[in-house]
PDB file of C-alpha atoms in Angstrom:
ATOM      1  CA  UNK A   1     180.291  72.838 105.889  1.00  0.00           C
ATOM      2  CA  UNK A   2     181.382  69.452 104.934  1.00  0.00           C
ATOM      3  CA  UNK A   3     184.862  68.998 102.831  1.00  0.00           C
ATOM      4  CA  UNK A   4     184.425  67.705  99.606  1.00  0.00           C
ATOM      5  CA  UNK A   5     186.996  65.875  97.815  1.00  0.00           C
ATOM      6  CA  UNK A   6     186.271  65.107  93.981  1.00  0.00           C
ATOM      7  CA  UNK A   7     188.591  62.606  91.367  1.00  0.00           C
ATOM      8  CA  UNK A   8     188.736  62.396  87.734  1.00  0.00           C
ATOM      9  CA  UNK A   9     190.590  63.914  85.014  1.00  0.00           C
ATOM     10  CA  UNK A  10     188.313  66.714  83.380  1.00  0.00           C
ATOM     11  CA  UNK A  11     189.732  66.144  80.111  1.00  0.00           C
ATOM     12  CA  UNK A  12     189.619  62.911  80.108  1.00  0.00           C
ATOM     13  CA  UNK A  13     185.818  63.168  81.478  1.00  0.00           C
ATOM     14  CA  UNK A  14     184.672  64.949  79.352  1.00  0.00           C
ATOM     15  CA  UNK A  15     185.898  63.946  76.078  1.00  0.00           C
ATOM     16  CA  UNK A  16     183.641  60.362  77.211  1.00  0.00           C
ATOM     17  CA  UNK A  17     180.644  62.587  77.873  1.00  0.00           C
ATOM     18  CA  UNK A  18     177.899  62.638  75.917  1.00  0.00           C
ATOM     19  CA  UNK A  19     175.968  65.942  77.000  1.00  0.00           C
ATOM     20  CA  UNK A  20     172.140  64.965  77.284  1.00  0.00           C
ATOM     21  CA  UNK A  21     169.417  67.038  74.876  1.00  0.00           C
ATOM     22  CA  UNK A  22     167.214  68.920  77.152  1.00  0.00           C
ATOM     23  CA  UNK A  23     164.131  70.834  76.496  1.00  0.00           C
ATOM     24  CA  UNK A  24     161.943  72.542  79.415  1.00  0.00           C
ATOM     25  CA  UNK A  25     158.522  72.489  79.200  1.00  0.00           C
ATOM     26  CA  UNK A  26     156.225  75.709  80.889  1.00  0.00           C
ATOM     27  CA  UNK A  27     156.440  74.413  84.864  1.00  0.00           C
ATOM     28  CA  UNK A  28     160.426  73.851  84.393  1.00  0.00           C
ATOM     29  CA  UNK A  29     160.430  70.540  84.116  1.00  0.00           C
ATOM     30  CA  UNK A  30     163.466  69.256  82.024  1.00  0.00           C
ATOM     31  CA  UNK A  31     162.723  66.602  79.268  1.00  0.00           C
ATOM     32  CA  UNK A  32     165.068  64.677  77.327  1.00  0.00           C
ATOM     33  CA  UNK A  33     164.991  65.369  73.538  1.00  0.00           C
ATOM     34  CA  UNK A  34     166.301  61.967  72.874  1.00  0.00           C
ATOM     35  CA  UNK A  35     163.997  59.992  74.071  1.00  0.00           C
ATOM     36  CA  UNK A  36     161.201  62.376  74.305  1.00  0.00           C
ATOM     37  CA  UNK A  37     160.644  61.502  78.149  1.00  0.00           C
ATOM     38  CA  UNK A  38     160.582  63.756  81.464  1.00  0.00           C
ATOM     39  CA  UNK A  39     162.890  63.615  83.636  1.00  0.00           C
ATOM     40  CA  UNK A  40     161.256  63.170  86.697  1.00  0.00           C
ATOM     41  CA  UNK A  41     157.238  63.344  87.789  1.00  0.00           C
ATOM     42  CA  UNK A  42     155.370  66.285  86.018  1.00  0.00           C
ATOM     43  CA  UNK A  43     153.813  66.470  89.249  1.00  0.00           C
ATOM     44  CA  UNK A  44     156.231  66.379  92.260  1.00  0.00           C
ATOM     45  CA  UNK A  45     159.844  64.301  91.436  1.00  0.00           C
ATOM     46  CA  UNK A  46     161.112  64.995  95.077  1.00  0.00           C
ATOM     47  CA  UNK A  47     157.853  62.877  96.201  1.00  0.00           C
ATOM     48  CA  UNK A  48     158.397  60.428  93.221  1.00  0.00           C
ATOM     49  CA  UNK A  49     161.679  59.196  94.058  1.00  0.00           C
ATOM     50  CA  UNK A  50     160.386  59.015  97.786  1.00  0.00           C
ATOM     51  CA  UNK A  51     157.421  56.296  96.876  1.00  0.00           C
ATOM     52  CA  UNK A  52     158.981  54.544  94.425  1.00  0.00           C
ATOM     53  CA  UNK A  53     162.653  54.433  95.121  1.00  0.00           C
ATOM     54  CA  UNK A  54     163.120  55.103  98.541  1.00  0.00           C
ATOM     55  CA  UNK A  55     159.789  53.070 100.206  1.00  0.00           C
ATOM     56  CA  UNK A  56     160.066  50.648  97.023  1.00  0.00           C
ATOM     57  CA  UNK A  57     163.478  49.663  98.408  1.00  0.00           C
ATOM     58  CA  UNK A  58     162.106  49.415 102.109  1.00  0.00           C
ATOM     59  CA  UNK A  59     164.471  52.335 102.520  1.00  0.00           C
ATOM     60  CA  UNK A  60     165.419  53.910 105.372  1.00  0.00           C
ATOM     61  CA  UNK A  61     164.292  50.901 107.385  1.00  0.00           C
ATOM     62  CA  UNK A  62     167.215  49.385 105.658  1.00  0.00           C
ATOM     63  CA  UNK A  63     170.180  51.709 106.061  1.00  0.00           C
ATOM     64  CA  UNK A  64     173.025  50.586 107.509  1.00  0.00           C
ATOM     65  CA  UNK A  65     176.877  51.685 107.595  1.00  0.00           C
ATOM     66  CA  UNK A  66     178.290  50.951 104.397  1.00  0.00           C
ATOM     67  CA  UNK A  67     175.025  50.473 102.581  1.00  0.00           C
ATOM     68  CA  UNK A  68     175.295  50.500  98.670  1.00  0.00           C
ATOM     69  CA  UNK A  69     172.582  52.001  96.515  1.00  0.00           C
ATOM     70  CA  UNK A  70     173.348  51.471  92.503  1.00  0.00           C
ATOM     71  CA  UNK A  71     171.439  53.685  90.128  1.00  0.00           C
ATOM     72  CA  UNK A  72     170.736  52.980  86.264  1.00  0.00           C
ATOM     73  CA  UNK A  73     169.859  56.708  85.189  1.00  0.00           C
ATOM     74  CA  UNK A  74     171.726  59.900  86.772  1.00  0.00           C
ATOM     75  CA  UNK A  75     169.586  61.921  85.225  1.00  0.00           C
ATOM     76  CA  UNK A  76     169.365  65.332  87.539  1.00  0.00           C
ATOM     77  CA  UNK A  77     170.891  63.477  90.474  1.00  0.00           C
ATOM     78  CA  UNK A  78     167.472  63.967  92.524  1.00  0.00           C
ATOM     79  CA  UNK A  79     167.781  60.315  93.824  1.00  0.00           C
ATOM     80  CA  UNK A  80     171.189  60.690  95.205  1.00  0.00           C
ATOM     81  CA  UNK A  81     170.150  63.735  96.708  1.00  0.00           C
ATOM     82  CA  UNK A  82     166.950  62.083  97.849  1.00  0.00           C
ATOM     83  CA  UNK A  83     168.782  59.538  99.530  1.00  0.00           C
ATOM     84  CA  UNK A  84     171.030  61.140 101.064  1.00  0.00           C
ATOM     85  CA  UNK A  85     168.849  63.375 102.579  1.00  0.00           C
ATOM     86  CA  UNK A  86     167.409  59.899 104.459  1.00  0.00           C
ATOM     87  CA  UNK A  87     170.483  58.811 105.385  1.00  0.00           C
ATOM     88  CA  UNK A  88     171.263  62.019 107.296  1.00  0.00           C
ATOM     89  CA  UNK A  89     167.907  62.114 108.938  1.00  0.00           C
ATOM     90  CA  UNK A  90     168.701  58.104 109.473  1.00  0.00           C
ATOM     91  CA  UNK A  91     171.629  58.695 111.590  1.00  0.00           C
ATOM     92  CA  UNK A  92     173.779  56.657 110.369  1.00  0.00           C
ATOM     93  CA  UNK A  93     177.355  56.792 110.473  1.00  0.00           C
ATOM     94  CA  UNK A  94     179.985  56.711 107.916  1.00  0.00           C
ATOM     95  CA  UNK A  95     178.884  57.333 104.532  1.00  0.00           C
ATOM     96  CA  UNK A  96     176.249  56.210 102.039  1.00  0.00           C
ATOM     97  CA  UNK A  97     177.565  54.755  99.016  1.00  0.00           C
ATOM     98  CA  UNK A  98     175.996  55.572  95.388  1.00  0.00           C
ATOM     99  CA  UNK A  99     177.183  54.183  92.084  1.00  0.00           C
ATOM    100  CA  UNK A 100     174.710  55.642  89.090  1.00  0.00           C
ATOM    101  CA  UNK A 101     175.023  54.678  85.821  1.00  0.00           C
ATOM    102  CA  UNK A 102     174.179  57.388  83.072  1.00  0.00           C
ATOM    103  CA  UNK A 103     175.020  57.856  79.433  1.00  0.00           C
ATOM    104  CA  UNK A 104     173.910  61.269  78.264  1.00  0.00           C
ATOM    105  CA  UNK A 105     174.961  63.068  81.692  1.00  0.00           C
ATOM    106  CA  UNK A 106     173.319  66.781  82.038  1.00  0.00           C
ATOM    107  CA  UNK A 107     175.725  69.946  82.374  1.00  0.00           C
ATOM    108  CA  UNK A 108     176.378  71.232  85.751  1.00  0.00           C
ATOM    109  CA  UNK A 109     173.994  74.433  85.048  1.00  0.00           C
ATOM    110  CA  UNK A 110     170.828  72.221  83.674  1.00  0.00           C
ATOM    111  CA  UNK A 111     170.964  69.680  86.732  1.00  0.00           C
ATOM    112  CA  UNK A 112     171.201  73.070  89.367  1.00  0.00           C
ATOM    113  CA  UNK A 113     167.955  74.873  87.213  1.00  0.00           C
ATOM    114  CA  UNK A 114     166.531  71.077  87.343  1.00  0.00           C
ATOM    115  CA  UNK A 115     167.227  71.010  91.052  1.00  0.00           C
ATOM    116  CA  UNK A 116     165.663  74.408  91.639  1.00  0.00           C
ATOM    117  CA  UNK A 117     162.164  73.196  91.634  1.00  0.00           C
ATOM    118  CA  UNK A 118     163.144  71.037  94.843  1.00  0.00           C
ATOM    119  CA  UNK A 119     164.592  73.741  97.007  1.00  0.00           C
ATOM    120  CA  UNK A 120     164.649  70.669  99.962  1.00  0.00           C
ATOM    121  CA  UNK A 121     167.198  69.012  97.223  1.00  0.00           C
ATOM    122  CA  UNK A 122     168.848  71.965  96.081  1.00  0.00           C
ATOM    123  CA  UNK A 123     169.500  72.776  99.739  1.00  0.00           C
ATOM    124  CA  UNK A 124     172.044  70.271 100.016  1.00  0.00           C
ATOM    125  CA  UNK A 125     173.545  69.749  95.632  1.00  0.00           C
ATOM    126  CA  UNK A 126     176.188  71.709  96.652  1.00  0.00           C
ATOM    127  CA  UNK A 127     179.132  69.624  96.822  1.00  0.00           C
ATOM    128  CA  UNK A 128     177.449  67.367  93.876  1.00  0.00           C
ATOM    129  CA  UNK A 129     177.585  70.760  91.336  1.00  0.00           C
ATOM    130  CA  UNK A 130     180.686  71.649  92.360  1.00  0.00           C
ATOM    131  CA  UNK A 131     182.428  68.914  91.338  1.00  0.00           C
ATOM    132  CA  UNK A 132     180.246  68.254  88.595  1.00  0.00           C
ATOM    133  CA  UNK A 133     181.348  71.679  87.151  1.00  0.00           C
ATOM    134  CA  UNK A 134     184.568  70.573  87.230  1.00  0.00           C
ATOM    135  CA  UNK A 135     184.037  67.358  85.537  1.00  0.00           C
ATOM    136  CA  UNK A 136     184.250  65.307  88.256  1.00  0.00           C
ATOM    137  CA  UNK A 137     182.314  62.250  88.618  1.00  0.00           C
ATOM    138  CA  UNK A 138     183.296  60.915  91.912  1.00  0.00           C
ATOM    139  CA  UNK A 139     181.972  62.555  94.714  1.00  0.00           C
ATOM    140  CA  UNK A 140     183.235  62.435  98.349  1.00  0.00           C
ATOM    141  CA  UNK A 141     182.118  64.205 101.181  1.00  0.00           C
ATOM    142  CA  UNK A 142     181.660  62.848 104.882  1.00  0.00           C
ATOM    143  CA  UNK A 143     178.161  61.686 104.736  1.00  0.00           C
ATOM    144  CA  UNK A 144     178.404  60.398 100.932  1.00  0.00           C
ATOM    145  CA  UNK A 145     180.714  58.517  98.651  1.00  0.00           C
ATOM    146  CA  UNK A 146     179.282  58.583  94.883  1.00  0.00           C
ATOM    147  CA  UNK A 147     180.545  57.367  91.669  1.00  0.00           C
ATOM    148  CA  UNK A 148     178.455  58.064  88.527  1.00  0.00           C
ATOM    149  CA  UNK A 149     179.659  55.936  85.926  1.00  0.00           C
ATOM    150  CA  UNK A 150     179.473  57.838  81.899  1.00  0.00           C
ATOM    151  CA  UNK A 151     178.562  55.512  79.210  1.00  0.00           C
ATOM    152  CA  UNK A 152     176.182  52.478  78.111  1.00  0.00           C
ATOM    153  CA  UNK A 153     175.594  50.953  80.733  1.00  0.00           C
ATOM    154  CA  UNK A 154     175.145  47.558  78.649  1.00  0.00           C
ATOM    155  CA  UNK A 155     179.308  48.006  78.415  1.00  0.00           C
ATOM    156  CA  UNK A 156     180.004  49.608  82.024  1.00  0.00           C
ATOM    157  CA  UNK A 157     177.814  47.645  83.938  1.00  0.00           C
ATOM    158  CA  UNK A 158     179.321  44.160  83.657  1.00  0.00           C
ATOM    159  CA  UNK A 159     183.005  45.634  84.217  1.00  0.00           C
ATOM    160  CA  UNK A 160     181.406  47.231  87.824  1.00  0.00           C
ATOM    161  CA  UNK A 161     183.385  45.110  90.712  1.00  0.00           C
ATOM    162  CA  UNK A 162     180.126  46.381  92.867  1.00  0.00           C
ATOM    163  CA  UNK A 163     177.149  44.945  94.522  1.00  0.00           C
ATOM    164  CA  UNK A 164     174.401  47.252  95.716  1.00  0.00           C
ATOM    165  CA  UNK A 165     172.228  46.287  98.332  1.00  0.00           C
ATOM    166  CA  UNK A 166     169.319  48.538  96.660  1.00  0.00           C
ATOM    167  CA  UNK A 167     168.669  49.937  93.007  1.00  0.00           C
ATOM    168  CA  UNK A 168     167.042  52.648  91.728  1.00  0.00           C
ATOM    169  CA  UNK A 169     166.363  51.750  88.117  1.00  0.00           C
ATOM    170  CA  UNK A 170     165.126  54.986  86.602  1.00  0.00           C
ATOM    171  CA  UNK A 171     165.881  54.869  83.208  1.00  0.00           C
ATOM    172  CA  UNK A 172     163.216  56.381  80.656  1.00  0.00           C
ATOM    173  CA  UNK A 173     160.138  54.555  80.255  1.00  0.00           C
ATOM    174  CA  UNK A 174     160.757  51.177  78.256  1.00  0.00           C
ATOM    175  CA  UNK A 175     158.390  51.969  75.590  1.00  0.00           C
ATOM    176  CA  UNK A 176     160.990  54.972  74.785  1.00  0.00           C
ATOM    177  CA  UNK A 177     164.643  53.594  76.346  1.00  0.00           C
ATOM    178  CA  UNK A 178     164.364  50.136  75.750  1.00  0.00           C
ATOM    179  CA  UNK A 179     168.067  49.242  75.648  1.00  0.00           C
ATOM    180  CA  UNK A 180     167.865  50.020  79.780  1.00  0.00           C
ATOM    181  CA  UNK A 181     164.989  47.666  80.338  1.00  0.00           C
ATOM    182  CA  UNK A 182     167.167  45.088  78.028  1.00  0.00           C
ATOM    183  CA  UNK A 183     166.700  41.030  79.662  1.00  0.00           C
ATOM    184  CA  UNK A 184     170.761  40.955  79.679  1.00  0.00           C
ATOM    185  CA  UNK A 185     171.031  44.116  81.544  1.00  0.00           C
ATOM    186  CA  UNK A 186     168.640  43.542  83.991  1.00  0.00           C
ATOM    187  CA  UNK A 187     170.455  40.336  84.496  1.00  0.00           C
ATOM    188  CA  UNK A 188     173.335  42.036  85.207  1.00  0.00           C
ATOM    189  CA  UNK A 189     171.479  44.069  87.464  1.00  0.00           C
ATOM    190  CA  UNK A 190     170.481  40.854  89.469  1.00  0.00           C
ATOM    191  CA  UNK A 191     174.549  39.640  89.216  1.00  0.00           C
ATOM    192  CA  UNK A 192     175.542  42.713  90.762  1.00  0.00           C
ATOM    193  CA  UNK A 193     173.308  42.268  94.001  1.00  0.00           C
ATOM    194  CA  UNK A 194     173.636  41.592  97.343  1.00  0.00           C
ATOM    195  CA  UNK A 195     172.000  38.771  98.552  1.00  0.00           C
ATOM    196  CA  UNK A 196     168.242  39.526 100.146  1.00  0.00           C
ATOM    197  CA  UNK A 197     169.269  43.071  97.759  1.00  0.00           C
ATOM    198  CA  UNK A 198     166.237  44.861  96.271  1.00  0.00           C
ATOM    199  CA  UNK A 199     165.641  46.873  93.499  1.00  0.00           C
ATOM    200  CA  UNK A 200     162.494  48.615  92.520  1.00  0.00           C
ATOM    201  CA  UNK A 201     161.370  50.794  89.560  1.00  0.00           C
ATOM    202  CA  UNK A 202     158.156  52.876  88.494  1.00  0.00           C
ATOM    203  CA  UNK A 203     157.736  51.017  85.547  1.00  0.00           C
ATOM    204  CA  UNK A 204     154.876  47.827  85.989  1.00  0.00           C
ATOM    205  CA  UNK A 205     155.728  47.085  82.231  1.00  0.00           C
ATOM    206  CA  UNK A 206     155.218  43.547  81.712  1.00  0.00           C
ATOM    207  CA  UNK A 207     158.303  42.797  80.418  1.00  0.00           C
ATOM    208  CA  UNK A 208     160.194  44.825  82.688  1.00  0.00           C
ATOM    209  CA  UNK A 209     158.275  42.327  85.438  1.00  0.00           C
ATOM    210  CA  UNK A 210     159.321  39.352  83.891  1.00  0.00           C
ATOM    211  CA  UNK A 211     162.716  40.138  83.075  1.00  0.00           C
ATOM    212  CA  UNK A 212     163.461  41.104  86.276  1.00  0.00           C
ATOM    213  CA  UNK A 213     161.820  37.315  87.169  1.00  0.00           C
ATOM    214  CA  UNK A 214     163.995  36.012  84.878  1.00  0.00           C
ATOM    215  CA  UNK A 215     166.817  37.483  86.354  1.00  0.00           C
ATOM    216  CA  UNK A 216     166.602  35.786  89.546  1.00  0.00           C
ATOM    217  CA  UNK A 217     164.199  38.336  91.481  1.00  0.00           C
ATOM    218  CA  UNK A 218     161.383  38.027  93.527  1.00  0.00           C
ATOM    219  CA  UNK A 219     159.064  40.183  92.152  1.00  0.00           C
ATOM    220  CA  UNK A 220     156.323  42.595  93.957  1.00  0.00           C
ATOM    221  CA  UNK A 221     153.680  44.725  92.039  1.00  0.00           C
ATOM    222  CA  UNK A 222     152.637  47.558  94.366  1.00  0.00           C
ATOM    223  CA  UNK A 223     150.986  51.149  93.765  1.00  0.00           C
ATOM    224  CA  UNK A 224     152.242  53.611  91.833  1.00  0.00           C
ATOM    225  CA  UNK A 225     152.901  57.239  92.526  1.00  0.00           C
ATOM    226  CA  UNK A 226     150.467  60.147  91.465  1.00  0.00           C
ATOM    227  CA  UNK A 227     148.507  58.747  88.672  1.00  0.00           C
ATOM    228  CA  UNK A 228     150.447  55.792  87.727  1.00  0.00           C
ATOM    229  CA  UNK A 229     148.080  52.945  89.289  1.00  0.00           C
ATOM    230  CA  UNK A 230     151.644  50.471  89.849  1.00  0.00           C
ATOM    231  CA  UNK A 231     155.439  50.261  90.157  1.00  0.00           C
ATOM    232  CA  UNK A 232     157.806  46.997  90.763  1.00  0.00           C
ATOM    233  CA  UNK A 233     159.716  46.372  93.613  1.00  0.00           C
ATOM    234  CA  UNK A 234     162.104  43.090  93.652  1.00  0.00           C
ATOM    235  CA  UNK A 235     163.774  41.491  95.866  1.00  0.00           C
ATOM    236  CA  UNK A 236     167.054  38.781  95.443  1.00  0.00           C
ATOM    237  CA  UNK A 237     166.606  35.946  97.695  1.00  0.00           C
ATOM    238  CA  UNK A 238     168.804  34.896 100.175  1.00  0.00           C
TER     239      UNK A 238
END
């Protein structure tokens, strides 16, 4: 069993949190009262997160030690697990790194019923609920070193030191979250990239495409997961 070593004050943490509004529907799948949105694919989120996140970022293909995956949307920590679950199978030594940015973070009992459906996932939350029982929200094990950052990202984002060499931007659909799919914070998205970085996102919105554009990406329409006919992948140029 791998040690796991977890920071952060739990008072501190979670007098900042902001416990998300959750509602299951009839199949289990958790759905955010807030912003009236699902949480991950009604259909299969494990598989999900795989197209669009994981292939959308060219990813394992591009795992190397010390690569840094940055995350707007925590949600039920799927895509950490996701990706870590790669990297293992990938081989490659020390550990990933994974910064996520999330404002209404789930309790430690919601994310494990979340993670249920995924028993692949679930298989290896361990050391993620654990310390997310206890507040924590640094994460340290062997194989992974996460950070998920509470609060708007609009305020925590441009004080991040970070650049990722991938992100998952997950946030709920822009029709419904629109301050995550905001021009300035996808610009600050771009500023905290590596160079020949990608990004990539389920959402083909339009504006999402362009802002991303704006932001100094190259920008790649390609299909969609399940029934959604496209998603966006970017890339920063060299």
């Amino acid at each position: 069993m791998l040690a796991l070593r977890i920071t952060g004050g739990l008072g501190q943490v979670m007098e900042q949190d902001q416990n998300a509004d959750i509602s299951w529907t009839a199949e289990g799948v958790p759905v955010s009262a807030r912003f009236d949105d699902p949480y991950f694919s009604l259909g299969n989120g494990l598989a999900e997160t795989r197209h669009v996140f994981l292939a959308g970022n060219d990813l394992p293909a591009r795992f190397r030690p010390g690569f840094h995956i940055a995350e707007l949307g925590f949600g039920t920590g799927l895509n950490l697990l996701a990706a870590l679950i790669a990297w293992r199978a990938a081989g490659i030594a020390g550990p990933l790194r994974f910064t996520s940015f999330e404002a209404f973070p789930m309790g430690a009992a919601q994310m494990d019923r979340a993670l249920a459906a995924f028993p692949e996932a679930h298989a290896v939350a361990g050391p993620l609920l654990a310390a997310w029982a206890l507040g924590a929200r640094t994460i340290r094990t062997d194989d992974l070193e996460a950070e998920i950052v509470i609060g708007d990202a609009r305020a925590t984002l441009p004080r991040w030191t970070g650049r990722a060499d991938a992100w998952f931007l997950d946030g709920f659909a822009p029709a419904k979250n629109p301050e995550l799919w905001a021009p300035e914070l996808l610009t600050e998205v771009a500023a905290h990239t590596a160079l020949d970085g990608t990004a990539a996102t389920y959402s083909a919105a339009g504006a999402v495409r362009r802002a991303l554009a704006e932001a100094g990406f190259a920008v790649d329409r390609r299909p969609g997961f399940g029934r959604k006919r496209h998603m966006t992948a970017a890339r920063r140029p060299a």
